Coordinates of C-alpha atoms and ligand atoms in Angstrom, one line a residue:
X3 CA -29.5 -17.5 -51.6
X4 CA -31.5 -19.6 -49.3
X5 CA -33.1 -21.9 -52.0
X6 CA -29.6 -23.1 -52.8
X7 CA -29.5 -24.7 -49.4
X8 CA -31.8 -27.4 -50.6
X9 CA -30.3 -30.8 -50.9
X10 CA -27.5 -30.1 -48.4
X11 CA -27.2 -32.2 -45.2
X12 CA -26.9 -30.6 -41.9
X13 CA -27.6 -31.6 -38.3
X14 CA -29.3 -29.3 -36.0
X15 CA -27.7 -28.6 -32.7
X16 CA -31.0 -28.5 -30.8
X17 CA -32.8 -31.2 -29.0
X18 CA -35.9 -32.9 -30.4
X19 CA -37.3 -33.7 -27.0
X20 CA -36.6 -32.5 -23.5
X21 CA -36.3 -34.8 -20.5
X22 CA -37.2 -32.5 -17.6
X23 CA -36.2 -33.7 -14.1
X24 CA -39.3 -34.4 -12.1
X25 CA -41.6 -34.2 -15.2
X26 CA -40.3 -36.8 -17.6
X27 CA -40.0 -36.6 -21.3
X28 CA -41.7 -33.7 -23.0
X29 CA -41.7 -34.5 -26.7
X30 CA -43.9 -33.4 -29.5
X31 CA -43.1 -33.3 -33.2
X32 CA -42.4 -30.0 -34.8
X33 CA -43.4 -31.5 -38.1
X34 CA -40.1 -33.3 -38.5
X35 CA -38.9 -36.8 -37.7
X36 CA -41.9 -38.5 -36.2
X37 CA -44.4 -36.9 -38.6
X38 CA -47.1 -36.8 -36.0
X39 CA -48.0 -33.2 -36.8
X40 CA -49.0 -34.3 -40.3
X41 CA -50.6 -37.5 -39.1
X42 CA -48.0 -39.7 -40.7
X43 CA -46.1 -40.9 -37.6
X44 CA -46.7 -42.2 -34.1
X45 CA -48.3 -39.8 -31.6
X46 CA -45.9 -37.9 -29.4
X47 CA -46.7 -39.9 -26.3
X48 CA -45.6 -43.1 -28.0
X49 CA -42.5 -41.5 -29.3
X50 CA -41.7 -40.2 -25.9
X51 CA -42.1 -43.6 -24.3
X52 CA -39.8 -45.1 -27.0
X53 CA -37.1 -42.5 -26.4
X54 CA -37.2 -43.0 -22.7
X55 CA -36.9 -46.7 -23.0
X56 CA -34.0 -46.6 -25.4
X57 CA -31.7 -44.3 -23.5
X58 CA -31.6 -42.1 -20.5
X59 CA -31.7 -38.6 -22.0
X60 CA -29.9 -35.3 -21.4
X61 CA -30.9 -33.8 -18.0
X62 CA -33.0 -30.7 -18.4
X63 CA -34.7 -28.9 -15.6
X64 CA -37.3 -26.2 -15.1
X65 CA -35.9 -23.0 -13.4
X66 CA -39.1 -21.1 -13.2
X67 CA -42.8 -21.8 -13.1
X68 CA -44.8 -23.9 -15.6
X69 CA -46.4 -21.8 -18.3
X70 CA -49.4 -24.0 -18.7
X71 CA -52.4 -22.1 -20.3
X72 CA -50.2 -19.2 -21.4
X73 CA -48.8 -20.5 -24.6
X74 CA -49.3 -18.8 -28.0
X75 CA -51.6 -20.5 -30.5
X76 CA -50.2 -21.6 -33.9
X77 CA -51.5 -18.6 -35.7
X78 CA -49.8 -16.2 -33.4
X79 CA -46.6 -18.2 -33.4
X80 CA -46.6 -18.1 -37.2
X81 CA -47.1 -14.4 -37.4
X82 CA -44.6 -13.6 -34.7
X83 CA -42.1 -15.9 -36.3
X84 CA -42.5 -14.1 -39.6
X85 CA -42.2 -10.7 -37.9
X86 CA -38.9 -11.8 -36.3
X87 CA -37.4 -13.1 -39.5
X88 CA -37.6 -9.8 -41.4
X89 CA -33.9 -9.2 -41.7
X90 CA -31.6 -8.6 -38.7
X91 CA -31.7 -5.3 -36.8
X92 CA -28.3 -4.0 -37.9
X93 CA -24.7 -4.3 -36.6
X94 CA -23.7 -4.6 -33.0
X95 CA -20.4 -3.7 -31.5
X96 CA -19.7 -7.4 -30.9
X97 CA -17.0 -8.9 -33.2
X98 CA -18.7 -11.5 -35.3
X99 CA -16.4 -14.3 -34.1
X100 CA -18.3 -14.3 -30.8
X101 CA -21.4 -15.5 -32.6
X102 CA -19.7 -18.8 -33.4
X103 CA -17.8 -19.0 -30.2
X104 CA -21.3 -18.9 -28.7
X105 CA -22.3 -21.8 -30.9
X106 CA -19.2 -23.7 -29.9
X107 CA -19.9 -23.1 -26.2
X108 CA -23.5 -24.2 -26.7
X109 CA -22.3 -27.5 -28.1
X110 CA -19.9 -27.9 -25.2
X111 CA -22.7 -27.3 -22.7
X112 CA -25.1 -29.7 -24.4
X113 CA -22.6 -32.3 -25.5
X114 CA -23.6 -35.9 -24.7
X115 CA -20.3 -37.4 -23.8
X116 CA -21.7 -40.9 -23.7
X117 CA -21.9 -40.8 -27.5
X118 CA -18.1 -41.1 -27.6
X119 CA -18.0 -43.9 -25.0
X120 CA -20.1 -46.4 -26.8
X121 CA -17.3 -49.0 -27.0
X122 CA -16.8 -49.1 -23.2
X123 CA -18.9 -49.9 -20.2
X124 CA -20.4 -46.8 -19.0
X125 CA -21.3 -46.7 -15.3
X126 CA -24.5 -45.0 -14.1
X127 CA -22.3 -42.2 -12.6
X128 CA -20.6 -41.6 -15.9
X129 CA -23.9 -41.7 -17.7
X130 CA -25.2 -39.0 -15.3
X131 CA -22.2 -36.8 -15.7
X132 CA -22.0 -37.4 -19.5
X133 CA -25.5 -36.3 -20.1
X134 CA -25.3 -33.2 -18.0
X135 CA -24.2 -29.7 -18.9
X136 CA -20.6 -28.8 -18.3
X137 CA -18.1 -26.1 -19.4
X138 CA -15.4 -28.8 -19.7
X139 CA -14.6 -29.1 -23.4
X140 CA -15.8 -32.7 -23.8
X141 CA -16.7 -31.6 -27.3
X142 CA -13.0 -31.1 -27.9
X143 CA -11.5 -34.0 -25.8
X144 CA -14.2 -36.7 -26.0
X145 CA -13.4 -39.1 -23.2
X146 CA -9.7 -38.5 -23.4
X147 CA -6.8 -40.3 -25.2
X148 CA -7.0 -43.4 -23.1
X149 CA -10.6 -44.2 -24.0
X150 CA -10.6 -46.6 -27.0
X151 CA -13.4 -44.6 -28.7
X152 CA -11.7 -41.3 -28.3
X153 CA -8.1 -42.3 -29.1
X154 CA -8.7 -41.4 -32.8
X155 CA -8.9 -37.7 -32.0
X156 CA -5.3 -37.7 -30.8
X157 CA -1.9 -37.8 -32.4
X158 CA 0.3 -40.9 -31.9
X159 CA 1.8 -39.3 -28.7
X160 CA -1.6 -39.4 -27.1
X161 CA -1.1 -35.8 -26.1
X162 CA -1.7 -33.6 -29.1
X163 CA -5.0 -33.3 -30.8
X164 CA -5.0 -34.1 -34.5
X165 CA -5.4 -31.3 -37.1
X166 CA -6.3 -31.5 -40.8
X167 CA -4.9 -30.3 -44.1
X168 CA -6.5 -28.1 -46.7
X169 CA -6.2 -28.6 -50.5
X170 CA -5.6 -25.9 -53.1
X171 CA -3.5 -24.4 -51.5
X172 CA -2.5 -27.4 -49.3
X173 CA -1.9 -26.2 -45.8
X174 CA -1.3 -28.4 -42.8
X175 CA -3.1 -27.4 -39.6
X176 CA -5.9 -25.2 -41.1
X177 CA -8.8 -27.6 -41.2
X178 CA -10.3 -30.1 -38.8
X179 CA -8.9 -33.6 -39.1
X180 CA -11.0 -35.6 -41.5
X181 CA -11.6 -39.3 -42.0
X182 CA -10.5 -42.0 -44.3
X183 CA -12.5 -44.7 -46.0
X184 CA -13.8 -45.7 -49.4
X185 CA -16.6 -43.1 -49.8
X186 CA -16.3 -39.4 -50.2
X187 CA -18.7 -38.9 -47.2
X188 CA -16.4 -41.0 -45.0
X189 CA -13.3 -39.1 -46.1
X190 CA -14.8 -35.7 -45.5
X191 CA -16.3 -36.5 -42.1
X192 CA -14.5 -34.5 -39.3
X193 CA -12.8 -36.7 -36.7
X194 CA -13.9 -34.7 -33.7
X195 CA -16.0 -35.7 -30.7
X196 CA -18.9 -33.5 -31.5
X197 CA -19.9 -33.6 -35.2
X198 CA -22.1 -30.5 -34.7
X199 CA -18.8 -28.4 -34.7
X200 CA -18.6 -29.1 -38.4
X201 CA -22.0 -27.7 -39.0
X202 CA -20.7 -24.5 -40.5
X203 CA -17.2 -23.3 -41.4
X204 CA -17.2 -20.5 -38.7
X205 CA -17.8 -23.0 -35.9
X206 CA -15.4 -25.5 -37.5
X207 CA -12.6 -23.0 -37.6
X208 CA -13.4 -22.0 -34.0
X209 CA -13.0 -25.7 -33.0
X210 CA -9.7 -25.8 -34.9
X211 CA -8.5 -22.8 -32.9
X212 CA -9.3 -24.7 -29.7
X213 CA -7.4 -27.7 -31.0
X214 CA -4.4 -25.4 -31.6
X215 CA -4.8 -23.8 -28.2
X216 CA -4.6 -27.3 -26.5
X217 CA -1.6 -28.3 -28.7
X218 CA 0.3 -25.1 -27.8
X219 CA -0.3 -25.7 -24.1
X220 CA 1.1 -29.2 -24.6
X221 CA 4.2 -27.7 -26.4
X222 CA 5.0 -24.9 -23.9
X223 CA 3.4 -25.5 -20.5
X224 CA 4.2 -29.0 -19.4
X225 CA 7.9 -28.8 -18.4
X226 CA 8.5 -30.9 -15.4
X227 CA 5.1 -32.6 -15.4
X228 CA 5.5 -36.4 -15.2
X229 CA 4.5 -38.1 -18.5
X230 CA 1.5 -39.9 -17.0
X231 CA 0.0 -36.6 -15.8
X232 CA 0.8 -34.4 -18.9
X233 CA -2.5 -34.8 -20.7
X234 CA -4.7 -34.1 -17.6
X235 CA -2.5 -31.1 -16.7
X236 CA -2.8 -29.7 -20.2
X237 CA -6.6 -30.2 -20.1
X238 CA -6.8 -28.4 -16.8
X239 CA -4.9 -25.4 -18.0
X240 CA -6.9 -25.2 -21.2
X241 CA -10.3 -25.6 -19.5
X242 CA -9.7 -23.1 -16.8
X243 CA -8.4 -20.5 -19.2
X244 CA -11.4 -21.1 -21.5
X245 CA -13.8 -20.7 -18.5
X246 CA -12.0 -17.5 -17.5
X247 CA -12.4 -16.1 -21.0
X248 CA -16.1 -17.0 -21.1
X249 CA -16.7 -15.4 -17.7
X250 CA -14.7 -12.2 -18.3
X251 CA -14.9 -11.7 -22.1
X252 CA -17.7 -13.6 -23.8
X253 CA -20.5 -13.2 -21.2
X254 CA -20.1 -9.4 -20.6
X255 CA -20.3 -8.9 -24.3
X256 CA -23.7 -10.6 -24.6
X257 CA -25.1 -9.7 -21.2
X258 CA -24.9 -6.8 -18.9
X259 CA -21.6 -7.0 -17.0
X260 CA -23.2 -5.9 -13.8
X261 CA -25.5 -9.0 -13.8
X262 CA -22.6 -11.4 -14.7
X263 CA -20.4 -9.9 -12.0
X264 CA -23.2 -10.0 -9.4
X265 CA -23.8 -13.7 -10.1
X266 CA -20.1 -14.7 -10.1
X267 CA -19.2 -12.6 -7.1
X268 CA -22.3 -13.0 -4.9
X269 CA -23.7 -16.4 -6.1
X270 CA -26.9 -17.6 -7.6
X271 CA -30.4 -16.6 -6.5
X272 CA -32.7 -18.5 -8.8
X273 CA -31.0 -21.7 -10.1
X274 CA -29.9 -24.7 -8.1
X275 CA -29.2 -22.4 -5.2
X276 CA -27.2 -24.1 -2.5
X277 CA -26.4 -27.1 -4.6
X278 CA -23.4 -29.1 -3.5
X279 CA -20.9 -27.7 -6.0
X280 CA -19.6 -31.1 -7.2
X281 CA -23.1 -32.5 -7.7
X282 CA -24.0 -32.9 -11.3
X283 CA -25.8 -29.8 -12.7
X284 CA -28.9 -29.8 -14.9
X285 CA -29.7 -27.6 -17.9
X286 CA -32.7 -25.3 -17.4
X287 CA -35.1 -25.2 -20.3
X288 CA -35.4 -21.4 -19.9
X289 CA -31.8 -21.2 -20.9
X290 CA -31.9 -23.8 -23.7
X291 CA -35.2 -22.7 -25.3
X292 CA -35.0 -19.0 -24.7
X293 CA -32.0 -17.3 -23.0
X294 CA -29.2 -18.9 -25.0
X295 CA -31.0 -18.9 -28.3
X296 CA -30.0 -15.2 -28.3
X297 CA -27.2 -16.3 -30.6
X298 CA -29.7 -16.7 -33.5
X299 CA -30.1 -12.9 -33.5
X300 CA -26.3 -12.5 -33.9
X301 CA -25.9 -14.5 -37.1
X302 CA -25.1 -12.4 -40.3
X303 CA -26.4 -13.2 -43.7
X304 CA -22.9 -12.4 -45.2
X305 CA -19.3 -12.0 -44.1
X306 CA -16.1 -10.4 -45.3
X307 CA -14.7 -13.9 -44.7
X308 CA -11.1 -13.5 -46.0
X309 CA -9.0 -11.8 -48.7
X310 CA -10.6 -13.9 -51.4
X311 CA -14.2 -14.1 -50.2
X312 CA -14.4 -10.4 -49.4
X313 CA -17.0 -7.6 -49.5
X314 CA -19.8 -9.8 -48.3
X315 CA -19.1 -12.7 -50.6
X316 CA -18.6 -15.0 -47.6
X317 CA -22.4 -15.6 -47.6
X318 CA -23.9 -17.7 -44.7
X319 CA -24.9 -20.2 -47.3
X320 CA -21.2 -20.8 -48.2
X321 CA -20.2 -21.3 -44.6
X322 CA -22.6 -24.2 -44.6
X323 CA -21.5 -25.6 -47.9
X324 CA -17.8 -25.5 -46.8
X325 CA -18.4 -27.8 -43.9
X326 CA -19.2 -31.5 -44.0
X327 CA -22.4 -31.4 -42.0
X328 CA -24.0 -28.3 -43.3
X329 CA -22.8 -29.1 -46.8
X330 CA -20.3 -31.3 -48.6
X331 CA -17.1 -29.2 -48.5
X332 CA -18.1 -27.9 -51.9
X333 CA -17.9 -31.5 -53.3
X334 CA -14.3 -32.1 -52.2
X335 CA -13.2 -34.3 -49.3
X336 CA -11.0 -31.6 -47.7
X337 CA -11.5 -28.0 -47.1
X338 CA -10.4 -25.7 -49.9
X339 CA -7.5 -23.6 -48.7
X340 CA -9.2 -20.5 -50.1
X341 CA -11.7 -20.8 -47.3
X342 CA -9.3 -20.7 -44.4
X343 CA -10.6 -18.1 -41.8
X344 CA -9.0 -14.7 -41.4
X345 CA -9.3 -14.3 -37.6
X346 CA -8.4 -10.6 -37.8
X347 CA -11.8 -10.1 -39.5
X348 CA -13.7 -11.9 -36.8
X349 CA -11.9 -10.7 -33.6
X350 CA -10.4 -7.3 -32.8
X351 CA -6.8 -7.7 -32.0
X352 CA -6.4 -4.0 -31.2
X353 CA -7.9 -4.9 -27.9
X354 CA -4.6 -6.7 -27.2
X355 CA -2.6 -3.8 -28.6
X356 CA -1.7 -5.6 -31.8
X357 CA -2.4 -3.0 -34.5
X358 CA -0.4 -5.1 -37.0
X359 CA -3.1 -7.8 -36.6
X360 CA -6.1 -5.6 -37.5
X361 CA -7.9 -5.0 -40.8
X362 CA -9.5 -1.7 -42.0
X363 CA -13.0 -1.2 -40.4
X364 CA -14.8 -1.9 -43.7
X365 CA -13.3 -5.4 -43.7
X366 CA -14.2 -6.2 -40.2
X367 CA -17.3 -8.3 -39.4
X368 CA -19.6 -7.4 -36.5
X369 CA -22.3 -9.6 -35.2
X370 CA -25.9 -8.5 -35.8
X371 CA -27.4 -6.7 -32.8
X372 CA -29.0 -8.9 -30.1
X373 CA -32.6 -8.0 -30.8
X374 CA -35.9 -9.5 -31.9
X375 CA -34.9 -9.9 -35.5
X376 CA -33.0 -12.7 -37.2
X377 CA -31.6 -12.6 -40.8
X378 CA -33.7 -13.8 -43.7
X379 CA -31.8 -17.0 -44.5
X380 CA -32.7 -18.4 -41.0
X381 CA -36.4 -18.5 -42.0
X382 CA -35.7 -21.0 -44.7
X383 CA -33.5 -23.6 -42.9
X384 CA -32.4 -26.5 -45.0
X385 CA -35.2 -29.1 -44.6
X386 CA -32.9 -32.0 -43.6
X387 CA -31.4 -30.0 -40.8
X388 CA -34.8 -29.9 -39.0
X389 CA -36.0 -33.4 -39.9
X390 CA -38.2 -32.3 -42.8
X391 CA -38.4 -34.1 -46.2
X392 CA -36.3 -32.6 -49.0
X393 CA -39.4 -31.4 -50.8
X394 CA -40.6 -29.3 -47.9
X395 CA -41.7 -26.0 -49.5
X396 CA -39.3 -23.0 -49.4
X397 CA -41.8 -21.1 -47.3
X398 CA -42.8 -24.0 -45.1
X399 CA -43.1 -22.4 -41.7
X400 CA -41.4 -25.3 -40.0
X401 CA -38.1 -24.1 -41.7
X402 CA -38.4 -20.8 -39.9
X403 CA -36.0 -20.9 -36.9
X404 CA -38.0 -18.2 -35.1
X405 CA -41.2 -20.3 -35.4
X406 CA -39.3 -23.4 -34.3
X407 CA -38.0 -21.6 -31.2
X408 CA -41.4 -20.3 -30.3
X409 CA -43.0 -23.7 -30.8
X410 CA -40.4 -25.5 -28.6
X411 CA -41.5 -23.2 -25.8
X412 CA -45.1 -24.2 -26.2
X413 CA -44.0 -27.9 -26.3
X414 CA -42.5 -27.7 -22.8
X415 CA -44.9 -25.1 -21.5
X416 CA -42.1 -22.7 -20.9
X417 CA -42.7 -19.8 -18.5
X418 CA -43.5 -16.5 -20.1
X419 CA -41.4 -13.4 -19.7
X420 CA -43.8 -12.0 -17.2
X421 CA -43.9 -15.2 -15.2
X422 CA -40.1 -15.2 -15.0
X423 CA -40.0 -11.6 -13.8
X424 CA -42.4 -12.4 -10.9
X425 CA -40.4 -15.6 -10.1
X426 CA -37.2 -13.7 -10.0
X427 CA -38.5 -10.9 -7.9
X428 CA -39.8 -13.4 -5.4
X429 CA -36.2 -14.7 -5.2
X430 CA -34.8 -11.3 -4.4
X431 CA -33.6 -10.4 -7.9
X432 CA -33.9 -6.8 -8.9
X433 CA -35.6 -6.9 -12.3
X434 CA -38.0 -4.4 -13.9
X435 CA -40.9 -5.8 -15.9
X436 CA -41.1 -4.5 -19.5
X437 CA -44.3 -2.5 -20.0
X438 CA -46.8 -3.6 -22.6
X439 CA -45.8 -0.6 -24.7
X440 CA -42.2 -1.6 -24.6
X441 CA -43.0 -5.1 -25.6
X442 CA -45.2 -3.8 -28.4
X443 CA -42.9 -1.1 -29.8
X444 CA -39.4 -2.3 -28.9
X445 CA -36.5 -0.3 -30.4
X446 CA -36.3 -0.9 -34.2
X447 CA -37.0 -4.6 -33.7
X448 CA -39.8 -7.0 -34.8
X449 CA -42.9 -5.1 -35.8
X450 CA -46.0 -6.6 -34.3
X451 CA -48.2 -4.7 -36.7
X452 CA -49.0 -7.7 -38.9
X453 CA -50.5 -9.7 -36.0
X454 CA -54.2 -9.5 -35.5
X455 CA -55.3 -7.5 -32.5
X456 CA -56.1 -10.7 -30.5
X457 CA -52.7 -12.2 -31.4
X458 CA -50.9 -9.1 -30.4
X459 CA -52.8 -8.9 -27.1
X460 CA -51.8 -12.5 -26.4
X461 CA -48.1 -11.7 -27.1
X462 CA -48.2 -8.6 -24.9
X463 CA -49.9 -10.4 -22.0
X464 CA -48.1 -13.7 -22.1
X465 CA -44.8 -12.9 -23.9
X466 CA -42.9 -16.0 -25.1
X467 CA -39.6 -16.0 -23.1
X468 CA -37.3 -16.0 -26.1
X469 CA -39.0 -13.0 -27.6
X470 CA -39.1 -11.3 -24.2
X471 CA -35.3 -11.6 -23.5
X472 CA -34.5 -10.4 -27.0
X473 CA -36.9 -7.4 -26.5
X474 CA -35.1 -6.7 -23.2
X475 CA -31.8 -6.7 -25.0
X476 CA -33.1 -4.5 -27.8
X477 CA -34.2 -1.9 -25.3
X478 CA -30.9 -2.1 -23.4
X479 CA -28.2 -1.4 -25.9
X480 CA -28.1 -4.8 -27.5
X481 CA -27.1 -6.8 -24.4
X482 CA -29.2 -9.3 -22.4
X483 CA -30.6 -7.6 -19.4
X484 CA -33.2 -8.3 -16.8
X485 CA -34.4 -11.9 -16.8
X486 CA -32.4 -12.8 -19.9
X487 CA -29.1 -11.8 -18.3
X488 CA -29.9 -13.6 -15.0
X489 CA -30.9 -16.9 -16.7
X490 CA -27.8 -17.0 -18.8
X491 CA -25.3 -15.9 -16.1
X492 CA -26.7 -18.3 -13.5
X493 CA -26.8 -21.2 -15.8
X494 CA -23.1 -20.6 -16.8
X495 CA -22.1 -20.2 -13.2
X496 CA -23.7 -23.5 -12.2
X497 CA -22.3 -25.4 -15.2
X498 CA -18.8 -24.1 -14.5
X499 CA -19.2 -24.9 -10.8
X500 CA -20.1 -28.5 -11.6
X501 CA -17.4 -29.1 -14.2
X502 CA -14.5 -31.4 -13.4
X503 CA -12.1 -28.4 -13.7
X504 CA -13.7 -25.3 -12.3
X505 CA -12.7 -21.7 -11.8
X506 CA -15.8 -21.3 -9.6
X507 CA -14.6 -24.0 -7.2
X508 CA -10.9 -23.2 -7.6
X509 CA -11.0 -19.5 -6.6
X510 CA -7.2 -19.3 -6.5
X511 CA -6.9 -19.8 -10.2
X512 CA -5.4 -16.9 -12.2
X513 CA -4.7 -17.0 -15.9
X514 CA -1.1 -17.3 -16.9
X515 CA -1.4 -17.3 -20.7
X516 CA -2.6 -13.7 -21.2
X517 CA -0.9 -10.3 -20.7
X518 CA -1.3 -10.4 -16.9
X519 CA -2.7 -12.5 -14.2
X520 CA -6.3 -11.3 -14.5
X521 CA -6.7 -10.9 -18.2
X522 CA -7.5 -13.7 -20.6
X523 CA -9.8 -12.8 -23.5
X524 CA -10.6 -14.6 -26.7
X525 CA -8.0 -12.5 -28.5
X526 CA -5.4 -13.7 -26.0
X527 CA -6.5 -17.3 -26.5
X528 CA -6.1 -16.9 -30.3
X529 CA -2.8 -15.1 -30.0
X530 CA -1.5 -17.9 -27.8
X531 CA -3.0 -20.6 -30.1
X532 CA -1.7 -19.1 -33.3
X533 CA 1.6 -18.0 -31.8
X534 CA 0.8 -14.3 -32.4
X535 CA 1.6 -14.8 -36.1
X536 CA -0.2 -13.2 -38.9
X537 CA 0.8 -16.1 -41.2
X538 CA -1.3 -18.4 -38.9
X539 CA -4.2 -16.1 -38.0
X540 CA -4.6 -15.0 -41.6
X541 CA -2.6 -17.2 -43.9
X542 CA -4.2 -15.9 -47.1
X543 CA -3.0 -12.4 -46.2
Ligands
LIG82 C1 -25.9 -20.3 -38.4 C2 -26.0 -20.5 -37.1 C3 -27.1 -21.3 -36.4 C4 -28.1 -22.1 -36.9 C5 -28.4 -22.4 -38.4 C6 -28.8 -22.6 -35.8 C7 -29.9 -23.5 -35.9 C8 -30.5 -24.1 -34.8 C9 -31.6 -25.0 -34.9 C10 -32.2 -25.6 -36.2 C11 -32.0 -25.4 -33.6 C12 -33.1 -26.3 -33.2 C13 -34.4 -25.6 -33.3 C14 -35.5 -26.4 -32.8 O1 -35.8 -26.4 -31.6 O2 -36.2 -27.1 -33.6 C15 -31.1 -24.6 -32.7 C16 -31.1 -24.8 -31.3 C17 -30.3 -24.0 -30.5 N1 -29.5 -23.0 -30.8 FE1 -28.9 -22.5 -32.7 N2 -28.3 -22.1 -34.6 C18 -27.2 -21.3 -35.0 C19 -26.4 -20.6 -34.1 C20 -26.6 -20.5 -32.7 C21 -25.8 -19.7 -31.8 C22 -24.7 -18.7 -32.3 C23 -26.2 -20.0 -30.6 C24 -25.8 -19.4 -29.2 C25 -24.9 -18.5 -29.0 C26 -27.3 -20.9 -30.7 C27 -28.0 -21.5 -29.6 C28 -28.9 -22.5 -29.7 C29 -29.5 -23.2 -28.5 C30 -29.1 -22.9 -27.1 C31 -30.4 -24.1 -29.0 C32 -31.1 -25.2 -28.2 C33 -30.2 -26.4 -28.0 C34 -30.8 -27.6 -27.3 O3 -32.0 -27.6 -27.1 O4 -30.1 -28.5 -27.1 N3 -27.5 -21.3 -32.0 N4 -30.3 -23.9 -33.5

């Protein structure tokens, strides 16, 4: 399957360089765009200076200590990356839709809003806010309907978000809105603020569900709101419900609920402790380069996508092809109607007592277990997506997502798992350090047997944080635990706290669009967005 990816265009959703507050720009080629690793491009320092000069970058920070002198050498990273990319470690209990909800959330957190405000004068304050993490759906709203650059995302009423139409069968409202123009590429381009949400079909259909969610709120929740305030009111309702769903449904599925609750009820202990809530948050590299890359373990190689592409024929490869960034919509300019998602196969509506909206267990898709293994296709990423030339070899290690994640850590001298345990203990967090035997043996995860003894020793002594948090999850029932759970829960808490609309600051908020005033899960969001109708949640039957 993977070789067929060659020749497709896709943008990565990761950063090429990291501007870390207090340290400056940490940039080093991973064999991609600047070519410095193969001697063809400018050295990293020159590139870093050029990037700094051209634009103030996204604001990353360092939560824990600097991992200088504790980074794995290239040989060990290659071997460890190969060990991790030996097929996923089996099914989890998590419905597969949550994998791509996670990717959507990642894009929301890391969205650079200033990219949709190019036509206007951006003040330094807006720049700061725009290049900082937030759980505020800028990736859905852009800079709002009144901003000249963002108006194109909205219907003529300036309130609804645009939706698109599929072909064969033609169905309105089942694809992202797509462009116009004189080339096929322009026509197929999604008209959404964050093009990364058209990187694969699963994240694109998730974005579409969020568009529908907003539009339903506009249709049903704005009675009595003065016209000039309607949009902002809708956005507030949508954003707060979305944050509630992340806190109470998404996070406890991927991380131990006790840690998530502890952070949300008792406050943070390790990240931006005591920050003025409305101050602009930063994004810790421990989250971006390790903790939240947990999602890579959840990706499946194949899906029972819908009634037509059933029994595993919804291969990951096709999810890329039937998007405009990962592929070319199969050569068309609109999505083929045969590829519309069946949300009943991605989320379990029996959680909301809707047995009529469920599929037999053998049709349902579960995410892969959160562990130290990723599926095989992710070790042969399409070269263009990671800045490599088209002719990069199929087995070129720079196409291996695991190797890339490990190498990013080295680039920024990320703290090791052991360093983070010590750091957290010093801040009063109750975490237990994994033993060397636990890190070596795991629980049906990556096998370190192919590393040389010296390489294995290095991994056990100074464990790369991404590997460490995945081993923690693997040994704790497939959920982030220990340092992994803390890093993720605290980062989300701070990002929500600093968002314009915030359920962390507005403690009186209670959801009104779910079954009762304390429940609003992803299934409730989808039921509301798709009017509870099978014809909308699974139009192909
Ligand atoms: C098929 C699905 C996915 C693919 C192909 C993919 C691919 C990538 C690639 C190529 C990178 C950049 C690697 C580098 O540093 O060079 C990346 C970064 C990242 N990915 Fe994914 N990813 C996927 C799904 C996910 C999911 C589901 C999550 C989380 C739930 C996730 C979280 C992240 C994060 C946090 C980063 C770093 C972002 C940043 O630095 O700005 N990814 N991914």
